[in-house]
Amino acid sequence: MSTPQKILPATLGKLAKLGIHHRTDLLLHLPLRYEDETHLAPIDTVQPGMNAQVQGVIKHSEITFRPRRTLVCRLQDSGGELYLRFLNFYPSQQKQLAEGRQIRAIGEVRMGYYGLEMVHPKCRAVDDDTPLQQSLTPVYPTTAGLSQAVLGKLIANALATLPLADTLPDALLQKMKLAGFADCVRLLHNPPPDVSAGSLEQRNHAAWRRIKFDELLAQQLSMRAHHRERGKRAAPELAPQHRLTARLVKDLPFALTGAQQKVYGEISRDLAQPHPMQRLLLGDVGSGKTVVAALAALQAIENGYQAAFMAPTEILAEQHYLKLRDWLAPLGIAPVWLSGSLKKKEKQLAAECIASGETLLAIGTHALFQEQVSFHKLGLAIVDEQHKFGVQQRLALRNKGKIDVGRASARHACPEPVEAVGLKPDLQEPHQLMMSATPIPRTLAMSYYADLDVSVIDELPPGRTPVVTKLVSDARRDEVFARVRSACMGGRQAYWVCPLIDESEALQLQTVLETFQLLTQTFPELRVGLAHGRLDSAEKARVMAAFKAGELQLLVATTVIEVGVDVPNASLMVIDHAERMGLAQLHQLRGRVGRGAAQSLCVLLYQQPLSELARARLKIVFESNDGFAIAQQDLQLRGPGELLGARQSGAAMLRFADIDADEDLLNLARQAADELLRDFPDAAQKHLQRWMANKHDYLRA
Ligand code: ADP
Ligand code: MG
């Protein structure tokens, strides 16, 4: 066995960028793809689109300056010729590619201006008898300044010097028909000559299956570890007292749906446990999550604890505040409002009330967990639209709530990092209720969310008429204007949502202002309002209140109204440039209407030409009103990253497995996780070590 290679400090930094922190991580840094340098393609047989290796003599080499400085070489073999083109090149490369040199070039063939060409092929000088590679050449994911050659050497050294012992017992591997770990990694780094390039590229080779299984298994094990570890941490026992909660239910102007009662029951049981709840409440837009949150908050309050209710935007947080203030006033509970835009004095005052315990319910934006705020006795933290928050923000809120019950004055926020595993037993942390209108497809729930408990509101309150969705090309904008006019003149209200402009917030602001101006001119007979993220909060609140009260008939807005805004009299939603928005966003926006008994309409106004993806998205939203179905399609269209939202972090994402395509492996991994934890806890530990040794604690948020 050779010795471990020394790694230069500069290289270490680059490896870290690739997520490689330990030598063992090199083993699992697997090729992105392979290049086939095992044979030569005669030039007259290559076609555009092919990846090929060709060999010939440079017949001509020159630097052209139009359209930009380019090195162009003509490579000829016995049957034909093609061009090699380099936009960035070193003098040494130019020398290597001088006339008369014999060159082997590998790259993608395409049709260029003068005929077939390769752009930036990998080239090397060869003799007539330079041997071909015996096996496929791995191509690794890498980063600027770290060459394939250097990376390849480090990996080869790791393979030669590190133990590759299997983490899993033989019996399990046999039962699950999985190959041994050592063979699999060796094969993937150095595929033998007889392995088909196709099965490696498609990642369905047995070696890939084992790796993907291992990755999924590690994910399952870590999720379960988190789940179990949570059972060891302490939280206040908030048993239902039915004092305040029953009052609220009685006073509500509506009866809870069966689904609302069911999920509140689940939450209520969790709150009564001495361990922190981490429950995700899912319910489509308009399913009535807010009242469930209010009940949960009351259960904490009737046990003498505080509750915090956090929403991602000022508009939404304020709406919650107003709603809960009205609901809770008869119970003698006055929530406190806290947002970043409050004046310093007001903020201070709110923070004091929270710290003294005078305030039982704090509602606001992420200002709730800023440094200056500390809770007296936080029992429950509620996070609305949880996917809009960063992991860090949610961790901060939870940390804030830690109560050192061993101390007389249990006032200050606990500074300990959450990553500290063995929490002191006398340290209590609040229960957490996360809410989202973005449903989680089944495979996602089984993988990324396996550490959370999930409640689903699967029923809408009665009396809702489904929203009708129309796709309208921008060319027919006038017809949309007519719709707006007739809805508003008929006593209803409408939203006009302005396009999303990713590149620039300034541009976005400009667009919304222009649209506002245009619509004010178009509808002199209507009272038109304007809401966007740059308004100061008092102004925003004034506009929203006016719209809610029916004083404004048409609201021109950016996507700030995307989440949660609730004005039942609004029955028309126009989404301008709908093609720029994501599926979940479109569904959320559409959910702003259809909240009353009137027939509601959502117009998706689009600009032609539509990209393939935009067309697919619009079609899905047009065809379905079901948030769950939409999320499922979203997963297929874009992969899990976007759906996971802030839960995602580089470390959390699966690198190799694809939860949809590899659902069979996901099921196997779940089964294996059970067996390992039951019968082979040491193996489970070893496995986690290999796969997760340096992953951040991304899950407990
Ligand atoms: P979301 O789940 O999207 O957050 P909300 O909590 O904003 O939904 O509720 C949407 C609307 O439905 C609100 O106006 C709310 O008061 C109303 N609502 C909630 N539950 C019921 C119910 N059981 N019956 C009738 N209306 C309800
Ligand atoms: Mg809501």
mmCIF file of C-alpha atoms in Angstrom, residues 318-610:
data_model
loop_
_atom_site.group_PDB
_atom_site.id
_atom_site.type_symbol
_atom_site.label_atom_id
_atom_site.label_comp_id
_atom_site.label_asym_id
_atom_site.label_seq_id
_atom_site.Cartn_x
_atom_site.Cartn_y
_atom_site.Cartn_z
ATOM 1 C CA GLU A 318 -49.572 42.363 9.562
ATOM 2 C CA GLN A 319 -52.618 40.595 8.226
ATOM 3 C CA HIS A 320 -52.111 37.819 10.753
ATOM 4 C CA TYR A 321 -51.700 40.411 13.431
ATOM 5 C CA LEU A 322 -54.957 42.164 12.567
ATOM 6 C CA LYS A 323 -56.863 38.932 12.270
ATOM 7 C CA LEU A 324 -55.612 37.468 15.520
ATOM 8 C CA ARG A 325 -56.079 40.759 17.306
ATOM 9 C CA ASP A 326 -59.764 40.657 16.388
ATOM 10 C CA TRP A 327 -60.168 36.998 17.213
ATOM 11 C CA LEU A 328 -58.391 37.215 20.547
ATOM 12 C CA ALA A 329 -59.692 40.543 21.822
ATOM 13 C CA PRO A 330 -62.781 38.953 23.422
ATOM 14 C CA LEU A 331 -60.416 36.592 25.260
ATOM 15 C CA GLY A 332 -58.533 39.497 26.726
ATOM 16 C CA ILE A 333 -55.357 38.768 24.788
ATOM 17 C CA ALA A 334 -53.648 41.544 22.870
ATOM 18 C CA PRO A 335 -50.888 40.411 20.535
ATOM 19 C CA VAL A 336 -47.821 42.558 20.029
ATOM 20 C CA TRP A 337 -46.665 43.533 16.587
ATOM 21 C CA LEU A 338 -42.994 43.531 15.713
ATOM 22 C CA SER A 339 -41.432 44.225 12.358
ATOM 23 C CA GLY A 340 -38.214 45.696 11.069
ATOM 24 C CA SER A 341 -39.927 48.821 9.849
ATOM 25 C CA LEU A 342 -41.189 49.931 13.252
ATOM 26 C CA LYS A 343 -39.559 53.023 14.677
ATOM 27 C CA LYS A 344 -36.724 52.343 17.045
ATOM 28 C CA LYS A 345 -38.746 53.419 20.057
ATOM 29 C CA GLU A 346 -41.700 51.233 19.111
ATOM 30 C CA LYS A 347 -39.435 48.300 18.536
ATOM 31 C CA GLN A 348 -37.869 48.785 21.914
ATOM 32 C CA LEU A 349 -41.245 48.913 23.547
ATOM 33 C CA ALA A 350 -42.380 45.729 21.834
ATOM 34 C CA ALA A 351 -39.144 43.989 22.787
ATOM 35 C CA GLU A 352 -39.599 45.027 26.411
ATOM 36 C CA CYS A 353 -43.111 43.612 26.528
ATOM 37 C CA ILE A 354 -41.825 40.359 25.060
ATOM 38 C CA ALA A 355 -38.912 40.137 27.458
ATOM 39 C CA SER A 356 -40.987 40.881 30.536
ATOM 40 C CA GLY A 357 -43.570 38.290 29.627
ATOM 41 C CA GLU A 358 -46.311 40.864 29.586
ATOM 42 C CA THR A 359 -46.926 39.951 25.970
ATOM 43 C CA LEU A 360 -48.282 36.469 25.482
ATOM 44 C CA LEU A 361 -48.365 36.496 21.707
ATOM 45 C CA ALA A 362 -45.865 38.206 19.426
ATOM 46 C CA ILE A 363 -46.614 38.433 15.730
ATOM 47 C CA GLY A 364 -44.238 39.746 13.117
ATOM 48 C CA THR A 365 -41.569 39.251 10.535
ATOM 49 C CA HIS A 366 -38.067 37.902 11.089
ATOM 50 C CA ALA A 367 -37.530 40.951 13.301
ATOM 51 C CA LEU A 368 -38.911 38.621 15.977
ATOM 52 C CA PHE A 369 -35.646 36.819 16.360
ATOM 53 C CA GLN A 370 -33.246 39.666 16.038
ATOM 54 C CA GLU A 371 -30.715 40.059 18.736
ATOM 55 C CA GLN A 372 -32.470 42.718 20.742
ATOM 56 C CA VAL A 373 -35.516 40.520 21.244
ATOM 57 C CA SER A 374 -35.544 37.900 23.952
ATOM 58 C CA PHE A 375 -38.541 35.970 25.134
ATOM 59 C CA HIS A 376 -39.560 35.545 28.716
ATOM 60 C CA LYS A 377 -41.021 32.080 28.310
ATOM 61 C CA LEU A 378 -41.519 31.017 24.735
ATOM 62 C CA GLY A 379 -43.505 27.813 24.461
ATOM 63 C CA LEU A 380 -44.358 27.721 20.785
ATOM 64 C CA ALA A 381 -42.861 29.241 17.662
ATOM 65 C CA ILE A 382 -45.098 29.272 14.608
ATOM 66 C CA VAL A 383 -43.547 29.890 11.226
ATOM 67 C CA ASP A 384 -45.911 30.615 8.360
ATOM 68 C CA GLU A 385 -44.880 29.858 4.781
ATOM 69 C CA GLN A 386 -41.862 28.102 6.167
ATOM 70 C CA HIS A 387 -40.277 27.505 2.774
ATOM 71 C CA LYS A 388 -39.740 31.251 2.479
ATOM 72 C CA PHE A 389 -37.395 31.318 5.422
ATOM 73 C CA GLY A 390 -33.782 30.380 5.584
ATOM 74 C CA VAL A 391 -32.716 27.557 7.811
ATOM 75 C CA GLN A 392 -30.627 29.990 9.809
ATOM 76 C CA GLN A 393 -33.591 32.208 10.528
ATOM 77 C CA ARG A 394 -35.669 29.354 11.850
ATOM 78 C CA LEU A 395 -32.810 28.058 13.948
ATOM 79 C CA ALA A 396 -32.408 31.515 15.396
ATOM 80 C CA LEU A 397 -36.037 31.711 16.409
ATOM 81 C CA ARG A 398 -35.862 28.360 18.096
ATOM 82 C CA ASN A 399 -32.644 29.165 19.873
ATOM 83 C CA LYS A 400 -34.168 32.341 21.095
ATOM 84 C CA GLY A 401 -36.848 30.425 22.827
ATOM 85 C CA LYS A 402 -34.585 28.224 24.858
ATOM 86 C CA ILE A 403 -35.474 28.536 28.465
ATOM 87 C CA ASP A 404 -32.952 27.664 31.091
ATOM 88 C CA VAL A 405 -35.341 26.229 33.629
ATOM 89 C CA GLY A 406 -32.492 25.763 36.035
ATOM 90 C CA ARG A 407 -32.297 29.506 36.521
ATOM 91 C CA ALA A 408 -34.477 31.775 38.519
ATOM 92 C CA SER A 409 -34.646 34.518 35.953
ATOM 93 C CA ALA A 410 -35.261 32.618 32.792
ATOM 94 C CA ARG A 411 -34.945 35.630 30.617
ATOM 95 C CA HIS A 412 -32.082 35.592 28.241
ATOM 96 C CA ALA A 413 -31.814 33.833 24.952
ATOM 97 C CA CYS A 414 -29.475 30.905 25.119
ATOM 98 C CA PRO A 415 -26.318 31.523 23.120
ATOM 99 C CA GLU A 416 -25.436 27.856 22.638
ATOM 100 C CA PRO A 417 -25.229 26.724 19.053
ATOM 101 C CA VAL A 418 -27.989 24.318 18.158
ATOM 102 C CA GLU A 419 -25.468 21.909 16.778
ATOM 103 C CA ALA A 420 -24.453 21.056 20.312
ATOM 104 C CA VAL A 421 -25.977 17.629 20.558
ATOM 105 C CA GLY A 422 -26.123 16.878 24.235
ATOM 106 C CA LEU A 423 -28.344 19.682 25.430
ATOM 107 C CA LYS A 424 -28.506 20.238 29.121
ATOM 108 C CA PRO A 425 -31.609 18.491 30.404
ATOM 109 C CA ASP A 426 -32.757 21.612 32.219
ATOM 110 C CA LEU A 427 -32.740 23.527 28.989
ATOM 111 C CA GLN A 428 -36.140 23.634 27.392
ATOM 112 C CA GLU A 429 -36.776 24.657 23.861
ATOM 113 C CA PRO A 430 -40.059 25.771 22.333
ATOM 114 C CA HIS A 431 -42.289 23.625 20.206
ATOM 115 C CA GLN A 432 -42.281 24.474 16.536
ATOM 116 C CA LEU A 433 -45.153 24.587 14.113
ATOM 117 C CA MET A 434 -44.252 25.230 10.489
ATOM 118 C CA MET A 435 -46.882 25.941 7.916
ATOM 119 C CA SER A 436 -46.781 25.801 4.165
ATOM 120 C CA ALA A 437 -49.160 25.872 1.258
ATOM 121 C CA THR A 438 -46.642 24.088 -0.913
ATOM 122 C CA PRO A 439 -47.479 20.429 -0.580
ATOM 123 C CA ILE A 440 -44.667 17.955 -0.462
ATOM 124 C CA PRO A 441 -44.766 15.184 -3.015
ATOM 125 C CA ARG A 442 -44.589 11.742 -1.491
ATOM 126 C CA THR A 443 -40.996 10.943 -2.394
ATOM 127 C CA LEU A 444 -39.818 14.257 -0.992
ATOM 128 C CA ALA A 445 -41.707 13.646 2.207
ATOM 129 C CA MET A 446 -40.062 10.236 2.536
ATOM 130 C CA SER A 447 -36.593 11.651 2.033
ATOM 131 C CA TYR A 448 -35.848 15.268 2.829
ATOM 132 C CA TYR A 449 -38.671 15.686 5.314
ATOM 133 C CA ALA A 450 -38.473 12.327 7.015
ATOM 134 C CA ASP A 451 -37.382 13.926 10.300
ATOM 135 C CA LEU A 452 -40.482 16.065 10.633
ATOM 136 C CA ASP A 453 -44.013 15.123 11.549
ATOM 137 C CA VAL A 454 -46.499 16.240 8.979
ATOM 138 C CA SER A 455 -50.161 17.196 9.265
ATOM 139 C CA VAL A 456 -52.243 17.823 6.197
ATOM 140 C CA ILE A 457 -55.421 19.867 5.806
ATOM 141 C CA ASP A 458 -56.942 18.033 2.899
ATOM 142 C CA GLU A 459 -60.254 19.838 2.672
ATOM 143 C CA LEU A 460 -61.250 23.415 1.848
ATOM 144 C CA PRO A 461 -63.845 25.293 3.900
ATOM 145 C CA PRO A 462 -67.301 24.863 2.411
ATOM 146 C CA GLY A 463 -68.887 27.328 0.031
ATOM 147 C CA ARG A 464 -65.849 27.977 -2.126
ATOM 148 C CA THR A 465 -66.321 28.066 -5.865
ATOM 149 C CA PRO A 466 -63.265 26.797 -7.714
ATOM 150 C CA VAL A 467 -61.308 29.504 -9.519
ATOM 151 C CA VAL A 468 -61.547 29.468 -13.304
ATOM 152 C CA THR A 469 -58.164 29.922 -14.953
ATOM 153 C CA LYS A 470 -57.677 31.473 -18.388
ATOM 154 C CA LEU A 471 -54.554 31.757 -20.478
ATOM 155 C CA VAL A 472 -54.563 34.976 -22.449
ATOM 156 C CA SER A 473 -51.901 36.220 -24.814
ATOM 157 C CA ASP A 474 -50.636 39.710 -24.236
ATOM 158 C CA ALA A 475 -52.043 40.687 -27.620
ATOM 159 C CA ARG A 476 -55.513 40.470 -26.072
ATOM 160 C CA ARG A 477 -54.774 42.778 -23.167
ATOM 161 C CA ASP A 478 -57.817 44.923 -24.019
ATOM 162 C CA GLU A 479 -60.169 42.059 -23.283
ATOM 163 C CA VAL A 480 -58.517 41.685 -19.912
ATOM 164 C CA PHE A 481 -59.043 45.381 -19.221
ATOM 165 C CA ALA A 482 -62.733 44.879 -19.963
ATOM 166 C CA ARG A 483 -62.844 42.045 -17.446
ATOM 167 C CA VAL A 484 -61.249 44.163 -14.783
ATOM 168 C CA ARG A 485 -63.704 46.945 -15.405
ATOM 169 C CA SER A 486 -66.772 44.746 -15.254
ATOM 170 C CA ALA A 487 -65.641 42.907 -12.112
ATOM 171 C CA CYS A 488 -64.955 46.140 -10.260
ATOM 172 C CA MET A 489 -68.050 47.910 -11.483
ATOM 173 C CA GLY A 490 -70.027 44.887 -10.346
ATOM 174 C CA GLY A 491 -68.906 45.468 -6.767
ATOM 175 C CA ARG A 492 -66.030 42.987 -6.793
ATOM 176 C CA GLN A 493 -62.326 43.675 -6.530
ATOM 177 C CA ALA A 494 -59.324 42.728 -8.615
ATOM 178 C CA TYR A 495 -55.559 42.239 -8.328
ATOM 179 C CA TRP A 496 -53.119 43.078 -11.067
ATOM 180 C CA VAL A 497 -49.795 41.409 -10.364
ATOM 181 C CA CYS A 498 -46.797 42.879 -12.131
ATOM 182 C CA PRO A 499 -44.073 40.842 -13.717
ATOM 183 C CA LEU A 500 -41.198 39.456 -11.841
ATOM 184 C CA ILE A 501 -37.922 40.976 -12.891
ATOM 185 C CA ASP A 502 -35.107 38.892 -11.580
ATOM 186 C CA GLU A 503 -32.211 40.971 -12.715
ATOM 187 C CA SER A 504 -33.017 44.140 -10.938
ATOM 188 C CA GLU A 505 -35.135 45.360 -8.131
ATOM 189 C CA ALA A 506 -35.002 48.884 -9.548
ATOM 190 C CA LEU A 507 -36.402 47.650 -12.836
ATOM 191 C CA GLN A 508 -39.118 45.795 -11.007
ATOM 192 C CA LEU A 509 -40.069 48.930 -9.148
ATOM 193 C CA GLN A 510 -40.129 50.886 -12.375
ATOM 194 C CA THR A 511 -42.406 48.309 -13.990
ATOM 195 C CA VAL A 512 -44.886 48.333 -11.179
ATOM 196 C CA LEU A 513 -44.980 52.132 -11.147
ATOM 197 C CA GLU A 514 -45.520 52.247 -14.900
ATOM 198 C CA THR A 515 -48.239 49.647 -14.735
ATOM 199 C CA PHE A 516 -49.906 51.576 -11.963
ATOM 200 C CA GLN A 517 -49.841 54.722 -14.048
ATOM 201 C CA LEU A 518 -51.183 52.933 -17.096
ATOM 202 C CA LEU A 519 -54.008 51.275 -15.193
ATOM 203 C CA THR A 520 -54.947 54.508 -13.441
ATOM 204 C CA GLN A 521 -55.280 56.107 -16.857
ATOM 205 C CA THR A 522 -57.118 53.149 -18.319
ATOM 206 C CA PHE A 523 -59.636 53.065 -15.498
ATOM 207 C CA PRO A 524 -60.407 56.662 -14.528
ATOM 208 C CA GLU A 525 -63.663 55.421 -13.015
ATOM 209 C CA LEU A 526 -61.940 52.999 -10.596
ATOM 210 C CA ARG A 527 -60.096 53.528 -7.357
ATOM 211 C CA VAL A 528 -56.705 51.956 -7.961
ATOM 212 C CA GLY A 529 -54.132 51.172 -5.277
ATOM 213 C CA LEU A 530 -50.467 50.248 -5.386
ATOM 214 C CA ALA A 531 -48.520 47.810 -3.208
ATOM 215 C CA HIS A 532 -44.893 46.817 -3.535
ATOM 216 C CA GLY A 533 -41.977 45.837 -1.362
ATOM 217 C CA ARG A 534 -40.402 49.296 -1.343
ATOM 218 C CA LEU A 535 -43.340 51.105 0.222
ATOM 219 C CA ASP A 536 -42.778 51.946 3.834
ATOM 220 C CA SER A 537 -44.774 49.743 6.091
ATOM 221 C CA ALA A 538 -47.291 52.321 7.229
ATOM 222 C CA GLU A 539 -48.110 53.094 3.618
ATOM 223 C CA LYS A 540 -48.294 49.415 2.750
ATOM 224 C CA ALA A 541 -50.601 48.786 5.676
ATOM 225 C CA ARG A 542 -52.799 51.703 4.671
ATOM 226 C CA VAL A 543 -53.124 50.395 1.106
ATOM 227 C CA MET A 544 -53.884 46.856 2.234
ATOM 228 C CA ALA A 545 -56.438 48.054 4.747
ATOM 229 C CA ALA A 546 -58.120 50.203 2.092
ATOM 230 C CA PHE A 547 -58.243 47.284 -0.305
ATOM 231 C CA LYS A 548 -59.582 45.012 2.364
ATOM 232 C CA ALA A 549 -62.278 47.544 3.280
ATOM 233 C CA GLY A 550 -63.299 47.805 -0.368
ATOM 234 C CA GLU A 551 -62.210 51.427 -0.678
ATOM 235 C CA LEU A 552 -59.791 50.417 -3.386
ATOM 236 C CA GLN A 553 -61.217 48.359 -6.213
ATOM 237 C CA LEU A 554 -58.108 47.408 -8.102
ATOM 238 C CA LEU A 555 -54.789 46.633 -6.476
ATOM 239 C CA VAL A 556 -51.653 46.833 -8.590
ATOM 240 C CA ALA A 557 -48.978 44.866 -6.828
ATOM 241 C CA THR A 558 -45.742 42.970 -7.099
ATOM 242 C CA THR A 559 -45.542 39.419 -5.859
ATOM 243 C CA VAL A 560 -45.442 40.767 -2.295
ATOM 244 C CA ILE A 561 -49.047 39.663 -2.201
ATOM 245 C CA GLU A 562 -48.075 36.161 -3.206
ATOM 246 C CA VAL A 563 -48.419 34.623 0.187
ATOM 247 C CA GLY A 564 -51.358 34.630 2.453
ATOM 248 C CA VAL A 565 -53.157 37.861 1.605
ATOM 249 C CA ASP A 566 -56.833 37.334 2.296
ATOM 250 C CA VAL A 567 -59.531 39.560 0.807
ATOM 251 C CA PRO A 568 -62.602 37.409 0.130
ATOM 252 C CA ASN A 569 -64.360 40.023 -2.013
ATOM 253 C CA ALA A 570 -61.576 39.954 -4.606
ATOM 254 C CA SER A 571 -62.660 37.733 -7.464
ATOM 255 C CA LEU A 572 -60.288 38.566 -10.301
ATOM 256 C CA MET A 573 -56.554 37.976 -10.409
ATOM 257 C CA VAL A 574 -54.553 39.116 -13.406
ATOM 258 C CA ILE A 575 -50.984 37.876 -13.511
ATOM 259 C CA ASP A 576 -48.950 39.881 -15.969
ATOM 260 C CA HIS A 577 -46.103 38.031 -17.691
ATOM 261 C CA ALA A 578 -47.180 34.837 -16.034
ATOM 262 C CA GLU A 579 -44.566 32.989 -18.061
ATOM 263 C CA ARG A 580 -41.859 34.381 -15.790
ATOM 264 C CA MET A 581 -43.217 32.861 -12.640
ATOM 265 C CA GLY A 582 -42.737 29.492 -11.078
ATOM 266 C CA LEU A 583 -45.488 26.960 -10.600
ATOM 267 C CA ALA A 584 -45.818 27.276 -6.860
ATOM 268 C CA GLN A 585 -45.851 31.035 -7.163
ATOM 269 C CA LEU A 586 -48.609 31.000 -9.778
ATOM 270 C CA HIS A 587 -50.681 28.678 -7.664
ATOM 271 C CA GLN A 588 -50.173 30.860 -4.599
ATOM 272 C CA LEU A 589 -51.148 34.001 -6.479
ATOM 273 C CA ARG A 590 -54.223 32.340 -7.871
ATOM 274 C CA GLY A 591 -55.123 31.341 -4.328
ATOM 275 C CA ARG A 592 -55.644 35.032 -3.489
ATOM 276 C CA VAL A 593 -59.019 34.802 -5.230
ATOM 277 C CA GLY A 594 -61.768 32.222 -4.871
ATOM 278 C CA ARG A 595 -61.983 32.987 -1.154
ATOM 279 C CA GLY A 596 -65.613 34.047 -1.172
ATOM 280 C CA ALA A 597 -68.740 32.545 -2.661
ATOM 281 C CA ALA A 598 -68.514 34.482 -5.949
ATOM 282 C CA GLN A 599 -67.142 32.843 -9.079
ATOM 283 C CA SER A 600 -63.525 33.900 -9.380
ATOM 284 C CA LEU A 601 -61.266 34.177 -12.366
ATOM 285 C CA CYS A 602 -57.503 34.046 -12.698
ATOM 286 C CA VAL A 603 -56.054 35.401 -15.936
ATOM 287 C CA LEU A 604 -52.556 34.290 -16.824
ATOM 288 C CA LEU A 605 -51.405 36.974 -19.203
ATOM 289 C CA TYR A 606 -48.401 35.811 -21.204
ATOM 290 C CA GLN A 607 -46.010 37.246 -23.711
ATOM 291 C CA GLN A 608 -45.101 35.325 -26.792
ATOM 292 C CA PRO A 609 -42.939 33.475 -27.710
ATOM 293 C CA LEU A 610 -43.102 31.037 -24.808
#
